[in-house]
Short mmCIF file of N, CA and C in Angstrom, two decimals:
data_model
loop_
_atom_site.label_atom_id
_atom_site.label_comp_id
_atom_site.label_asym_id
_atom_site.label_seq_id
_atom_site.Cartn_x
_atom_site.Cartn_y
_atom_site.Cartn_z
N MET Z 1 27.54 196.17 137.92
CA MET Z 1 27.87 195.72 138.61
C MET Z 1 29.74 194.90 137.89
N ASN Z 2 30.61 195.18 139.32
CA ASN Z 2 31.75 195.08 138.96
C ASN Z 2 32.36 193.66 138.27
N VAL Z 3 33.41 193.47 137.80
CA VAL Z 3 33.78 192.27 136.61
C VAL Z 3 35.39 192.48 137.00
N LEU Z 4 35.33 191.50 137.00
CA LEU Z 4 36.99 191.38 137.76
C LEU Z 4 37.45 189.57 136.89
N LYS Z 5 38.61 189.75 136.68
CA LYS Z 5 38.58 188.99 135.20
C LYS Z 5 40.53 189.28 135.90
N ARG Z 6 40.53 187.65 136.13
CA ARG Z 6 42.01 187.20 135.85
C ARG Z 6 42.42 186.70 135.07
N SER Z 7 43.78 187.05 134.06
CA SER Z 7 44.12 186.09 133.46
C SER Z 7 45.48 185.79 133.50
N ASN Z 8 46.13 184.66 132.71
CA ASN Z 8 46.91 184.44 132.66
C ASN Z 8 48.31 184.15 133.93
N SER Z 9 46.83 183.26 135.06
CA SER Z 9 47.64 182.63 136.26
C SER Z 9 48.90 181.98 135.94
N PHE Z 10 49.56 181.77 136.99
CA PHE Z 10 51.02 181.80 136.77
C PHE Z 10 50.27 179.87 136.76
N TYR Z 11 49.95 179.42 137.90
CA TYR Z 11 49.96 177.94 138.21
C TYR Z 11 48.54 177.57 138.10
N PRO Z 12 48.68 176.76 138.14
CA PRO Z 12 46.98 176.11 137.26
C PRO Z 12 46.22 175.86 138.33
N ALA Z 13 45.22 175.54 138.92
CA ALA Z 13 44.51 175.44 140.43
C ALA Z 13 44.09 173.83 140.48
N PHE Z 14 44.50 173.76 141.34
CA PHE Z 14 45.14 172.39 141.96
C PHE Z 14 44.39 170.93 141.15
N PRO Z 15 43.05 171.17 141.83
CA PRO Z 15 42.30 170.27 141.78
C PRO Z 15 41.86 170.11 140.24
N ASP Z 16 42.37 171.41 139.51
CA ASP Z 16 42.56 171.21 137.53
C ASP Z 16 43.30 170.38 137.07
N LEU Z 17 45.03 170.41 137.47
CA LEU Z 17 45.64 169.65 137.60
C LEU Z 17 45.57 167.93 137.94
N TRP Z 18 45.04 168.30 139.16
CA TRP Z 18 44.82 166.64 139.74
C TRP Z 18 43.69 166.10 138.50
N ASP Z 19 42.44 166.83 138.39
CA ASP Z 19 41.50 165.86 137.15
C ASP Z 19 42.18 165.99 136.11
N ASN Z 20 43.37 166.44 135.19
CA ASN Z 20 43.60 166.39 134.17
C ASN Z 20 44.70 165.64 134.14
N PHE Z 21 45.29 165.39 135.03
CA PHE Z 21 46.53 164.89 134.70
C PHE Z 21 46.90 163.19 134.12
N PHE Z 22 45.67 162.90 134.63
CA PHE Z 22 46.20 161.38 133.40
C PHE Z 22 45.26 161.64 132.74
N GLY Z 23 43.99 162.17 132.54
CA GLY Z 23 43.65 162.17 130.90
C GLY Z 23 44.30 163.35 130.04
N ALA Z 24 44.66 163.99 129.96
CA ALA Z 24 45.65 165.78 129.07
C ALA Z 24 45.83 164.97 128.87
N ASP Z 25 45.96 165.55 127.69
CA ASP Z 25 47.67 165.76 126.77
C ASP Z 25 48.80 167.41 127.19
N LEU Z 26 50.08 166.85 128.11
CA LEU Z 26 50.33 168.14 128.85
C LEU Z 26 51.05 169.13 127.75
N LYS Z 27 50.25 168.52 126.51
CA LYS Z 27 51.01 169.89 125.43
C LYS Z 27 50.87 170.97 125.41
N GLY Z 28 49.05 170.66 126.04
CA GLY Z 28 48.35 172.47 125.98
C GLY Z 28 48.00 172.61 127.44
N TRP Z 29 48.94 171.70 128.11
CA TRP Z 29 49.12 172.54 129.36
C TRP Z 29 49.18 174.27 129.34
N ASP Z 30 48.65 174.82 130.23
CA ASP Z 30 48.47 176.00 130.49
C ASP Z 30 49.27 176.85 130.38
N ASN Z 31 50.15 177.33 129.49
CA ASN Z 31 51.38 177.87 128.91
C ASN Z 31 50.85 180.05 128.73
N SER Z 32 50.38 180.07 129.06
CA SER Z 32 49.10 181.35 129.00
C SER Z 32 50.09 182.84 129.70
N ASN Z 33 50.92 181.92 130.37
CA ASN Z 33 51.79 182.67 130.93
C ASN Z 33 53.10 183.26 131.34
N PHE Z 34 53.74 182.22 130.00
CA PHE Z 34 55.13 182.63 129.01
C PHE Z 34 54.74 182.78 127.69
N SER Z 35 55.69 183.70 127.57
CA SER Z 35 56.04 184.69 126.00
C SER Z 35 56.75 183.56 125.11
N SER Z 36 56.68 183.83 123.80
CA SER Z 36 57.33 182.72 122.70
C SER Z 36 58.83 182.34 123.23
N THR Z 37 59.33 183.78 124.45
CA THR Z 37 60.82 183.33 124.52
C THR Z 37 60.87 182.53 125.53
N ASN Z 38 59.94 182.31 126.22
CA ASN Z 38 59.74 181.03 127.27
C ASN Z 38 60.29 182.25 128.94
N THR Z 39 60.11 183.46 128.93
CA THR Z 39 60.16 184.72 130.13
C THR Z 39 58.66 184.89 130.59
N SER Z 40 58.80 184.32 132.21
CA SER Z 40 57.27 184.90 132.61
C SER Z 40 56.58 186.53 132.23
N LEU Z 41 55.44 186.54 132.39
CA LEU Z 41 54.66 187.25 132.69
C LEU Z 41 54.20 187.86 133.48
N PRO Z 42 53.72 188.55 133.75
CA PRO Z 42 52.93 189.01 135.27
C PRO Z 42 51.93 188.69 134.87
N ALA Z 43 51.16 188.46 136.03
CA ALA Z 43 50.00 188.09 136.21
C ALA Z 43 49.03 189.72 135.88
N VAL Z 44 47.77 189.55 135.47
CA VAL Z 44 46.79 190.83 134.99
C VAL Z 44 45.54 190.86 135.51
N ASN Z 45 45.08 191.37 136.21
CA ASN Z 45 43.91 191.91 136.65
C ASN Z 45 42.89 192.85 136.22
N ILE Z 46 41.92 193.15 135.69
CA ILE Z 46 40.89 194.26 134.86
C ILE Z 46 39.86 193.85 135.19
N LYS Z 47 39.19 195.13 135.69
CA LYS Z 47 38.02 194.90 136.77
C LYS Z 47 37.15 196.28 135.99
N GLU Z 48 36.11 197.10 135.48
CA GLU Z 48 35.04 197.65 135.60
C GLU Z 48 34.95 198.27 136.46
N THR Z 49 34.39 199.15 136.19
CA THR Z 49 33.48 199.57 137.28
C THR Z 49 32.29 201.11 136.54
N GLY Z 50 31.33 201.37 137.14
CA GLY Z 50 30.93 202.58 136.74
C GLY Z 50 31.26 203.53 135.97
N GLU Z 51 32.65 203.91 136.22
CA GLU Z 51 33.21 205.03 135.77
C GLU Z 51 34.66 204.77 135.57
N SER Z 52 34.86 203.67 135.43
CA SER Z 52 36.23 203.28 134.53
C SER Z 52 36.57 201.73 134.53
N TYR Z 53 37.35 201.78 133.62
CA TYR Z 53 38.44 200.14 133.52
C TYR Z 53 39.58 200.44 134.42
N GLU Z 54 39.94 199.31 135.08
CA GLU Z 54 41.19 199.52 135.84
C GLU Z 54 41.88 198.04 135.93
N ILE Z 55 43.28 198.81 134.91
CA ILE Z 55 43.77 197.10 134.96
C ILE Z 55 45.43 197.13 136.31
N GLU Z 56 45.32 195.51 136.95
CA GLU Z 56 46.53 195.85 137.80
C GLU Z 56 47.42 194.38 137.17
N VAL Z 57 48.66 194.81 137.01
CA VAL Z 57 49.50 194.33 136.88
C VAL Z 57 50.22 194.44 137.63
N ALA Z 58 50.82 192.36 137.92
CA ALA Z 58 51.35 192.29 139.54
C ALA Z 58 52.58 191.82 138.84
N ALA Z 59 53.65 192.49 139.46
CA ALA Z 59 55.58 193.00 139.25
C ALA Z 59 55.73 193.57 140.17
N PRO Z 60 56.01 192.79 141.36
CA PRO Z 60 57.03 192.92 142.38
C PRO Z 60 58.53 192.91 142.06
N GLY Z 61 58.83 193.90 142.73
CA GLY Z 61 60.68 193.83 142.59
C GLY Z 61 60.92 195.24 141.97
N MET Z 62 59.88 195.83 140.91
CA MET Z 62 60.04 196.61 139.99
C MET Z 62 60.01 197.46 141.24
N ASN Z 63 60.65 199.01 139.74
CA ASN Z 63 60.52 200.26 140.01
C ASN Z 63 59.40 201.14 139.47
N LYS Z 64 59.08 202.06 139.78
CA LYS Z 64 58.17 202.97 138.83
C LYS Z 64 58.83 203.48 137.18
N LYS Z 65 60.37 203.53 137.77
CA LYS Z 65 61.22 204.35 136.23
C LYS Z 65 61.11 202.72 135.29
N ASP Z 66 61.52 201.84 135.75
CA ASP Z 66 61.33 200.48 134.83
C ASP Z 66 60.12 200.30 133.75
N PHE Z 67 58.94 200.44 133.95
CA PHE Z 67 58.04 200.49 133.52
C PHE Z 67 57.55 201.80 132.66
N ASN Z 68 56.91 201.15 130.50
CA ASN Z 68 56.52 202.62 130.08
C ASN Z 68 55.13 201.72 130.10
N VAL Z 69 54.52 203.06 129.62
CA VAL Z 69 52.89 202.77 129.70
C VAL Z 69 52.80 204.19 128.37
N ILE Z 70 51.80 203.22 127.34
CA ILE Z 70 51.92 203.96 126.38
C ILE Z 70 50.42 203.97 125.23
N LEU Z 71 49.21 204.65 124.68
CA LEU Z 71 48.25 204.52 124.46
C LEU Z 71 49.03 205.18 122.99
N GLU Z 72 48.23 204.41 121.93
CA GLU Z 72 48.71 204.41 120.81
C GLU Z 72 47.24 203.78 119.77
N LYS Z 73 46.45 205.12 119.07
CA LYS Z 73 45.58 204.53 118.63
C LYS Z 73 44.50 203.90 119.89
N ASN Z 74 44.38 202.81 119.89
CA ASN Z 74 43.15 202.23 120.91
C ASN Z 74 43.98 201.00 121.14
N ILE Z 75 45.21 200.91 121.38
CA ILE Z 75 46.14 200.08 122.01
C ILE Z 75 46.48 200.14 123.12
N LEU Z 76 47.09 200.09 124.21
CA LEU Z 76 47.46 200.37 125.17
C LEU Z 76 48.59 199.56 125.38
N SER Z 77 49.91 199.83 125.98
CA SER Z 77 51.08 198.98 125.70
C SER Z 77 51.64 198.99 127.10
N ILE Z 78 51.83 197.72 127.91
CA ILE Z 78 52.68 198.27 129.22
C ILE Z 78 53.74 197.50 128.98
N SER Z 79 54.97 197.99 129.50
CA SER Z 79 56.52 196.95 129.28
C SER Z 79 57.06 197.51 129.93
N SER Z 80 58.22 196.34 130.34
CA SER Z 80 58.99 196.89 131.24
C SER Z 80 60.19 196.23 131.24
N GLU Z 81 61.64 196.85 131.01
CA GLU Z 81 62.88 196.14 130.91
C GLU Z 81 63.92 196.97 132.27
N LYS Z 82 63.72 195.72 133.12
CA LYS Z 82 64.82 195.86 134.23
C LYS Z 82 66.78 194.87 134.12
N LYS Z 83 67.11 195.67 134.71
CA LYS Z 83 69.02 195.60 134.00
C LYS Z 83 69.54 195.69 135.31
N GLU Z 84 70.57 194.19 135.59
CA GLU Z 84 70.75 194.30 136.34
C GLU Z 84 72.43 193.79 136.90
N GLU Z 85 73.62 194.47 137.65
CA GLU Z 85 74.62 193.84 136.84
C GLU Z 85 75.32 193.70 138.92
N ASN Z 86 76.06 192.80 138.40
CA ASN Z 86 76.79 192.60 140.31
C ASN Z 86 78.31 191.79 139.51
N THR Z 87 78.81 192.70 140.50
CA THR Z 87 80.57 192.73 140.01
C THR Z 87 81.40 192.02 142.08
N ALA Z 88 81.80 191.08 141.89
CA ALA Z 88 82.42 191.13 143.03
C ALA Z 88 83.87 190.48 143.20
N ASN Z 89 85.06 191.03 143.74
CA ASN Z 89 86.58 190.68 143.05
C ASN Z 89 86.92 190.44 144.84
N GLU Z 90 87.19 188.99 144.83
CA GLU Z 90 87.54 188.90 146.02
C GLU Z 90 89.11 189.06 145.66
N LYS Z 91 89.96 188.30 146.50
CA LYS Z 91 91.47 187.92 146.55
C LYS Z 91 91.91 187.21 145.68
N ASN Z 92 91.12 185.80 145.65
CA ASN Z 92 91.27 184.81 144.44
C ASN Z 92 90.56 184.20 142.89
N PHE Z 93 88.91 185.45 143.41
CA PHE Z 93 88.32 185.22 142.20
C PHE Z 93 87.37 186.19 141.85
N SER Z 94 87.15 186.25 140.37
CA SER Z 94 86.40 187.79 140.09
C SER Z 94 84.99 187.07 139.94
N ARG Z 95 84.16 187.52 139.98
CA ARG Z 95 82.27 187.47 139.58
C ARG Z 95 81.93 188.12 139.59
N ARG Z 96 81.21 188.28 138.03
CA ARG Z 96 80.13 189.22 137.22
C ARG Z 96 78.55 188.21 136.86
N GLU Z 97 78.36 189.20 137.38
CA GLU Z 97 76.59 188.15 136.88
C GLU Z 97 75.92 189.37 136.82
N PHE Z 98 75.32 189.07 135.46
CA PHE Z 98 73.96 190.09 134.86
C PHE Z 98 72.45 188.97 135.04
N SER Z 99 71.56 190.01 135.19
CA SER Z 99 69.89 189.71 135.07
C SER Z 99 69.42 190.90 134.28
N TYR Z 100 68.36 189.93 133.75
CA TYR Z 100 67.39 190.72 132.73
C TYR Z 100 66.39 190.61 132.57
N GLN Z 101 65.48 191.13 132.86
CA GLN Z 101 63.76 191.08 132.59
C GLN Z 101 63.31 191.95 132.05
N SER Z 102 61.99 191.52 131.33
CA SER Z 102 61.59 192.35 130.33
C SER Z 102 60.14 191.60 130.12
N PHE Z 103 58.97 192.76 129.89
CA PHE Z 103 57.57 191.68 128.72
C PHE Z 103 57.52 193.31 128.69
N LYS Z 104 56.27 192.70 127.69
CA LYS Z 104 55.21 193.56 127.39
C LYS Z 104 54.09 193.27 126.80
N ARG Z 105 52.78 193.63 127.39
CA ARG Z 105 51.24 193.05 127.65
C ARG Z 105 50.69 194.61 126.45
N SER Z 106 49.94 194.21 125.70
CA SER Z 106 49.19 195.35 125.27
C SER Z 106 47.38 194.88 125.31
N PHE Z 107 47.12 195.56 125.15
CA PHE Z 107 45.11 195.55 125.42
C PHE Z 107 44.94 196.25 124.18
N SER Z 108 43.54 195.75 123.69
CA SER Z 108 42.59 196.40 122.94
C SER Z 108 41.74 197.43 123.94
N LEU Z 109 41.70 198.58 123.35
CA LEU Z 109 40.45 199.31 124.45
C LEU Z 109 39.99 199.45 123.95
N PRO Z 110 38.37 199.18 124.27
CA PRO Z 110 37.31 199.47 124.18
C PRO Z 110 36.74 201.20 122.61
N GLU Z 111 36.21 200.78 121.54
CA GLU Z 111 36.35 201.76 120.51
C GLU Z 111 35.33 202.78 121.63
N ASN Z 112 36.10 204.24 121.40
CA ASN Z 112 35.07 205.03 121.90
C ASN Z 112 35.09 205.02 123.45
N GLN Z 113 35.25 204.54 124.14
CA GLN Z 113 35.22 204.57 125.43
C GLN Z 113 35.78 205.47 126.64
N VAL Z 114 37.06 205.47 126.22
CA VAL Z 114 37.83 205.73 127.12
C VAL Z 114 38.74 206.86 126.92
N GLU Z 115 38.38 207.92 127.77
CA GLU Z 115 39.43 209.24 128.11
C GLU Z 115 40.98 208.83 128.32
N GLY Z 116 41.49 208.83 126.69
CA GLY Z 116 42.82 208.85 126.66
C GLY Z 116 44.07 209.47 127.24
N GLU Z 117 43.44 211.37 127.19
CA GLU Z 117 43.86 211.95 127.90
C GLU Z 117 44.13 211.63 129.32
N LYS Z 118 42.92 211.33 129.97
CA LYS Z 118 43.13 211.13 131.71
C LYS Z 118 43.82 209.86 132.02
N ILE Z 119 44.11 209.28 131.28
CA ILE Z 119 44.37 207.97 132.14
C ILE Z 119 45.81 208.31 133.00
N THR Z 120 45.59 207.35 134.40
CA THR Z 120 46.62 207.30 135.22
C THR Z 120 47.34 205.98 135.43
N ALA Z 121 48.65 205.86 135.90
CA ALA Z 121 49.27 205.24 136.48
C ALA Z 121 49.72 205.12 137.85
N LYS Z 122 49.63 204.52 138.61
CA LYS Z 122 51.02 204.24 139.56
C LYS Z 122 51.00 202.57 140.13
N TYR Z 123 52.33 202.93 140.92
CA TYR Z 123 53.57 201.64 140.99
C TYR Z 123 53.00 201.74 142.29
N ASN Z 124 52.54 200.79 143.32
CA ASN Z 124 53.16 200.24 144.72
C ASN Z 124 52.87 199.27 145.03
N ASP Z 125 53.82 198.72 146.07
CA ASP Z 125 53.63 197.83 146.83
C ASP Z 125 53.38 196.50 145.68
N GLY Z 126 54.31 196.31 144.72
CA GLY Z 126 54.53 195.58 143.49
C GLY Z 126 53.43 195.39 142.87
N ILE Z 127 52.48 196.70 143.05
CA ILE Z 127 51.47 196.34 141.61
C ILE Z 127 50.87 197.43 141.62
N LEU Z 128 50.97 197.48 139.42
CA LEU Z 128 50.68 198.19 138.64
C LEU Z 128 49.79 198.74 138.36
N CYS Z 129 49.25 199.84 138.67
CA CYS Z 129 47.37 199.91 138.29
C CYS Z 129 47.77 201.28 137.73
N ILE Z 130 46.74 200.72 136.78
CA ILE Z 130 46.75 201.71 135.63
C ILE Z 130 44.74 201.99 135.44
N THR Z 131 44.74 203.14 135.33
CA THR Z 131 43.12 203.61 135.60
C THR Z 131 42.69 204.30 134.47
N LEU Z 132 41.75 203.71 133.65
CA LEU Z 132 41.19 204.59 132.09
C LEU Z 132 39.97 204.72 132.29
N PRO Z 133 39.69 205.89 132.78
CA PRO Z 133 38.54 206.69 132.97
C PRO Z 133 37.35 206.93 131.34
N LYS Z 134 36.38 206.51 132.21
CA LYS Z 134 35.33 206.26 130.62
C LYS Z 134 34.80 207.62 130.43
N LYS Z 135 34.94 207.35 129.24
CA LYS Z 135 33.72 208.95 128.16
C LYS Z 135 32.18 208.93 129.03
N GLU Z 136 32.24 210.20 129.04
CA GLU Z 136 31.01 210.17 130.10
C GLU Z 136 29.47 209.83 129.50
N GLU Z 137 29.54 209.57 128.02
CA GLU Z 137 27.89 209.31 126.95
C GLU Z 137 28.38 207.53 127.48
N VAL Z 138 29.11 207.00 127.79
CA VAL Z 138 29.59 205.67 128.04
C VAL Z 138 29.10 205.13 129.83
N LYS Z 139 29.33 206.11 130.18
CA LYS Z 139 29.29 206.17 132.02
C LYS Z 139 27.86 205.25 131.84
N PRO Z 140 27.52 204.69 132.79
CA PRO Z 140 26.09 204.03 133.22
C PRO Z 140 25.46 205.20 134.36
N LYS Z 141 23.84 204.70 132.85
CA LYS Z 141 22.88 206.57 133.53
C LYS Z 141 21.71 205.58 134.50
N PRO Z 142 21.19 206.40 135.73
CA PRO Z 142 20.39 206.50 136.28
C PRO Z 142 18.93 206.11 135.67
N PRO Z 143 18.38 205.17 136.17
CA PRO Z 143 16.99 204.93 135.50
C PRO Z 143 16.05 206.22 135.67
N ARG Z 144 15.48 206.42 134.21
CA ARG Z 144 14.60 208.26 134.14
C ARG Z 144 13.17 207.78 134.51
N GLU Z 145 12.14 208.06 134.77
CA GLU Z 145 11.36 208.13 134.56
C GLU Z 145 10.32 208.38 133.72
N ILE Z 146 9.41 208.03 132.53
CA ILE Z 146 9.53 209.12 131.93
C ILE Z 146 7.36 209.40 131.82
N LYS Z 147 7.32 210.50 132.23
CA LYS Z 147 6.22 210.64 132.49
C LYS Z 147 5.04 210.20 131.29
N ILE Z 148 3.81 209.77 131.57
CA ILE Z 148 2.83 209.23 130.31
C ILE Z 148 1.63 210.79 130.44
N VAL Z 149 1.66 211.15 129.26
CA VAL Z 149 0.56 212.38 128.95
C VAL Z 149 -0.80 211.59 128.36
#
């Protein structure tokens, strides 16, 4: 069975927002998509197949060179940093704008279940996909009939 889990959704579901608007304390409103510095964190999907775990990070507007994916011990860290500077010099004015985006997400991997040397990552159409292959011993085995003697 494939399990698809979406975490850190940016907007709460409309019915939940409506149902909770009058009775809920707004201090507890879902801030799970923001870091402690009030910057937005990308949404993440995690799914498990028989062969691997797959992590999808929604990060549109980035380039593959903007990401760092590091496995240290049993922690997979995904980070990104993007800086932009725009300068315009016109007749009567000068304008200089800076933009800076960064995030870091870390995931504890299931112990002794992932082939760390075989982890792959690709970035396509605004989605960073990381594939974490399972070790042979933890992959599901087909049912085996046991003969009675």
